[in-house]
XYZ file of C-alpha atoms in Angstrom:
127
model
C -24.448 8.113 5.499
C -24.643 11.601 6.983
C -23.047 12.760 10.244
C -26.401 13.794 11.706
C -27.768 10.277 11.186
C -24.771 8.782 12.990
C -25.109 11.288 15.837
C -28.775 10.361 16.240
C -28.090 6.611 16.136
C -25.254 6.815 18.670
C -27.177 9.181 20.960
C -30.207 6.915 20.851
C -28.223 3.725 21.454
C -26.366 5.117 24.480
C -29.240 7.355 25.628
C -26.987 10.396 25.850
C -26.723 13.673 23.919
C -23.217 13.605 22.443
C -23.446 17.261 21.405
C -23.402 18.406 25.059
C -20.331 20.367 26.113
C -19.027 18.104 28.865
C -16.005 15.930 29.652
C -18.015 13.301 31.506
C -16.386 9.913 30.915
C -19.533 8.281 29.541
C -20.014 11.175 27.146
C -16.358 11.040 26.033
C -16.607 7.295 25.360
C -19.832 7.717 23.447
C -18.387 10.537 21.361
C -15.359 8.338 20.587
C -17.719 5.696 19.241
C -19.408 8.339 17.076
C -15.988 9.486 15.787
C -15.023 5.931 14.842
C -18.307 5.260 13.070
C -18.148 8.598 11.239
C -14.585 7.941 10.047
C -15.493 4.471 8.789
C -18.802 5.339 7.126
C -18.211 8.815 5.685
C -15.539 10.691 3.790
C -15.647 13.618 6.228
C -12.485 15.075 7.748
C -11.716 14.918 11.470
C -12.511 18.632 11.698
C -15.965 18.110 10.149
C -16.685 15.076 12.312
C -15.673 16.868 15.491
C -17.391 20.094 14.473
C -20.726 18.288 14.204
C -20.608 17.661 17.976
C -18.842 20.861 19.025
C -15.313 19.464 19.140
C -12.161 20.061 17.105
C -10.046 17.643 15.082
C -7.605 16.989 17.929
C -10.422 15.656 20.126
C -11.360 13.272 17.330
C -7.772 12.069 16.881
C -7.230 11.625 20.630
C -10.441 9.634 21.009
C -9.747 7.432 18.002
C -6.280 6.694 19.347
C -7.658 5.627 22.740
C -10.947 3.977 21.787
C -9.637 0.390 21.722
C -8.088 0.785 25.154
C -11.249 2.328 26.606
C -13.428 -0.462 25.213
C -11.275 -3.144 26.873
C -12.301 -1.774 30.269
C -15.943 -1.045 29.447
C -17.666 -4.285 28.343
C -21.131 -2.721 28.260
C -19.935 0.038 25.924
C -18.021 -2.495 23.850
C -21.109 -4.657 23.360
C -23.300 -1.686 22.375
C -20.529 -0.383 20.123
C -20.176 -3.741 18.364
C -23.933 -3.950 17.784
C -24.117 -0.386 16.482
C -21.048 -0.970 14.313
C -22.648 -4.023 12.692
C -25.863 -2.127 12.058
C -24.276 0.978 10.520
C -21.489 -0.758 8.595
C -24.024 -3.153 7.049
C -26.205 -0.241 5.928
C -23.247 1.484 4.279
C -22.077 -1.775 2.654
C -25.528 -2.493 1.233
C -25.752 1.043 -0.151
C -22.267 0.754 -1.672
C -22.976 -2.638 -3.228
C -26.171 -1.345 -4.768
C -24.433 1.710 -6.218
C -21.473 -0.353 -7.455
C -23.746 -2.899 -9.099
C -25.746 -0.152 -10.768
C -22.620 1.556 -12.096
C -21.336 -1.794 -13.374
C -24.597 -2.495 -15.190
C -24.516 0.977 -16.761
C -20.994 0.337 -18.057
C -22.076 -3.000 -19.510
C -25.042 -1.372 -21.232
C -22.804 1.315 -22.734
C -20.455 -1.337 -24.094
C -23.391 -3.306 -25.513
C -24.721 -0.119 -27.141
C -21.372 0.573 -28.785
C -21.176 -3.000 -30.088
C -24.704 -2.792 -31.496
C -23.940 0.509 -33.227
C -20.852 -1.042 -34.853
C -22.897 -4.071 -35.984
C -25.562 -1.811 -37.505
C -22.864 0.177 -39.329
C -21.365 -3.051 -40.719
C -24.766 -4.202 -41.947
C -25.429 -0.816 -43.615
C -22.040 -0.910 -45.370
C -22.588 -4.443 -46.654
C -25.881 -3.507 -48.376
Protein backbone atom coordinates (compact mmCIF):
# COMPACT_ATOMS: atom_id res chain seq x y z
CA UNK A 1 0.00 0.00 0.00
CA UNK A 2 1.27 3.47 -0.89
CA UNK A 3 1.25 6.53 1.38
CA UNK A 4 -0.86 8.53 -1.06
CA UNK A 5 -3.57 5.86 -0.98
CA UNK A 6 -3.64 5.95 2.82
CA UNK A 7 -3.76 9.76 2.82
CA UNK A 8 -6.72 9.68 0.43
CA UNK A 9 -8.58 7.01 2.43
CA UNK A 10 -8.07 8.81 5.75
CA UNK A 11 -8.93 12.22 4.29
CA UNK A 12 -12.08 10.82 2.72
CA UNK A 13 -13.17 8.95 5.86
CA UNK A 14 -12.77 11.98 8.14
CA UNK A 15 -13.69 14.54 5.46
CA UNK A 16 -10.59 16.61 6.14
CA UNK A 17 -7.42 17.40 4.18
CA UNK A 18 -4.61 16.03 6.36
CA UNK A 19 -1.96 17.77 4.25
CA UNK A 20 -3.11 21.22 5.46
CA UNK A 21 -0.62 23.10 7.61
CA UNK A 22 -2.66 23.49 10.78
CA UNK A 23 -2.60 22.38 14.42
CA UNK A 24 -6.38 22.09 14.69
CA UNK A 25 -7.19 19.25 17.08
CA UNK A 26 -9.36 17.36 14.60
CA UNK A 27 -6.63 17.60 11.99
CA UNK A 28 -3.96 16.44 14.48
CA UNK A 29 -6.07 13.43 15.47
CA UNK A 30 -6.75 12.54 11.87
CA UNK A 31 -3.07 12.83 10.97
CA UNK A 32 -2.23 10.56 13.92
CA UNK A 33 -4.57 7.94 12.49
CA UNK A 34 -2.83 8.27 9.11
CA UNK A 35 0.58 7.87 10.82
CA UNK A 36 -0.55 4.70 12.59
CA UNK A 37 -2.01 3.18 9.44
CA UNK A 38 1.09 4.09 7.41
CA UNK A 39 3.42 2.53 10.00
CA UNK A 40 1.39 -0.69 10.09
CA UNK A 41 0.81 -1.08 6.35
CA UNK A 42 4.05 0.18 4.80
CA UNK A 43 7.77 -0.12 5.34
CA UNK A 44 8.26 3.66 5.17
CA UNK A 45 10.25 5.54 7.80
CA UNK A 46 8.70 8.10 10.14
CA UNK A 47 10.40 10.84 8.12
CA UNK A 48 8.82 9.59 4.87
CA UNK A 49 5.40 9.17 6.48
CA UNK A 50 5.47 12.64 7.99
CA UNK A 51 6.96 14.20 4.87
CA UNK A 52 4.00 13.01 2.80
CA UNK A 53 1.74 15.34 4.83
CA UNK A 54 4.23 18.15 5.43
CA UNK A 55 5.41 17.04 8.87
CA UNK A 56 8.70 15.74 10.25
CA UNK A 57 9.51 12.47 12.00
CA UNK A 58 9.09 13.94 15.49
CA UNK A 59 5.46 14.84 14.75
CA UNK A 60 4.87 11.24 13.70
CA UNK A 61 6.50 9.85 16.85
CA UNK A 62 4.62 12.25 19.14
CA UNK A 63 1.28 11.40 17.53
CA UNK A 64 1.89 7.66 17.62
CA UNK A 65 2.80 7.91 21.30
CA UNK A 66 -0.42 9.76 22.13
CA UNK A 67 -2.91 8.17 19.74
CA UNK A 68 -4.31 5.60 22.19
CA UNK A 69 -4.91 8.27 24.80
CA UNK A 70 -6.59 10.60 22.30
CA UNK A 71 -8.89 7.84 21.05
CA UNK A 72 -10.12 7.08 24.59
CA UNK A 73 -11.63 10.57 24.74
CA UNK A 74 -12.93 10.71 21.16
CA UNK A 75 -15.38 7.83 20.58
CA UNK A 76 -16.44 9.07 17.15
CA UNK A 77 -12.82 9.15 15.96
CA UNK A 78 -12.17 5.78 17.58
CA UNK A 79 -15.09 4.17 15.75
CA UNK A 80 -14.06 5.62 12.37
CA UNK A 81 -10.44 4.66 13.06
CA UNK A 82 -11.40 1.07 13.90
CA UNK A 83 -13.46 0.77 10.72
CA UNK A 84 -10.70 2.24 8.57
CA UNK A 85 -8.12 0.05 10.29
CA UNK A 86 -10.12 -3.10 9.50
CA UNK A 87 -10.54 -2.05 5.89
CA UNK A 88 -6.88 -1.18 5.23
CA UNK A 89 -5.30 -3.96 7.30
CA UNK A 90 -7.49 -6.54 5.53
CA UNK A 91 -6.42 -5.23 2.12
CA UNK A 92 -2.74 -5.47 3.07
CA UNK A 93 -3.22 -8.95 4.58
CA UNK A 94 -4.98 -10.24 1.47
CA UNK A 95 -2.22 -8.84 -0.74
CA UNK A 96 0.46 -10.39 1.48
CA UNK A 97 -1.25 -13.78 1.58
CA UNK A 98 -1.56 -13.81 -2.18
CA UNK A 99 2.10 -12.91 -2.66
CA UNK A 100 3.23 -15.42 -0.02
CA UNK A 101 1.15 -18.20 -1.56
CA UNK A 102 2.52 -17.41 -5.00
CA UNK A 103 6.11 -17.44 -3.77
CA UNK A 104 5.47 -20.74 -1.98
CA UNK A 105 4.03 -22.32 -5.12
CA UNK A 106 7.03 -21.12 -7.14
CA UNK A 107 9.40 -22.74 -4.65
CA UNK A 108 7.45 -26.00 -4.83
CA UNK A 109 7.58 -25.95 -8.62
CA UNK A 110 11.34 -25.38 -8.58
CA UNK A 111 11.80 -28.33 -6.24
CA UNK A 112 9.57 -30.50 -8.44
CA UNK A 113 11.58 -29.44 -11.50
CA UNK A 114 14.85 -30.40 -9.83
CA UNK A 115 13.44 -33.80 -8.83
CA UNK A 116 12.19 -34.44 -12.37
CA UNK A 117 15.57 -33.52 -13.85
CA UNK A 118 17.29 -35.97 -11.48
CA UNK A 119 14.79 -38.72 -12.41
CA UNK A 120 15.38 -38.11 -16.13
CA UNK A 121 19.15 -38.28 -15.58
CA UNK A 122 18.77 -41.59 -13.71
CA UNK A 123 16.67 -43.04 -16.52
CA UNK A 124 19.22 -41.91 -19.15
CA UNK A 125 22.09 -43.49 -17.18
CA UNK A 126 20.24 -46.79 -16.78
CA UNK A 127 19.75 -47.19 -20.56
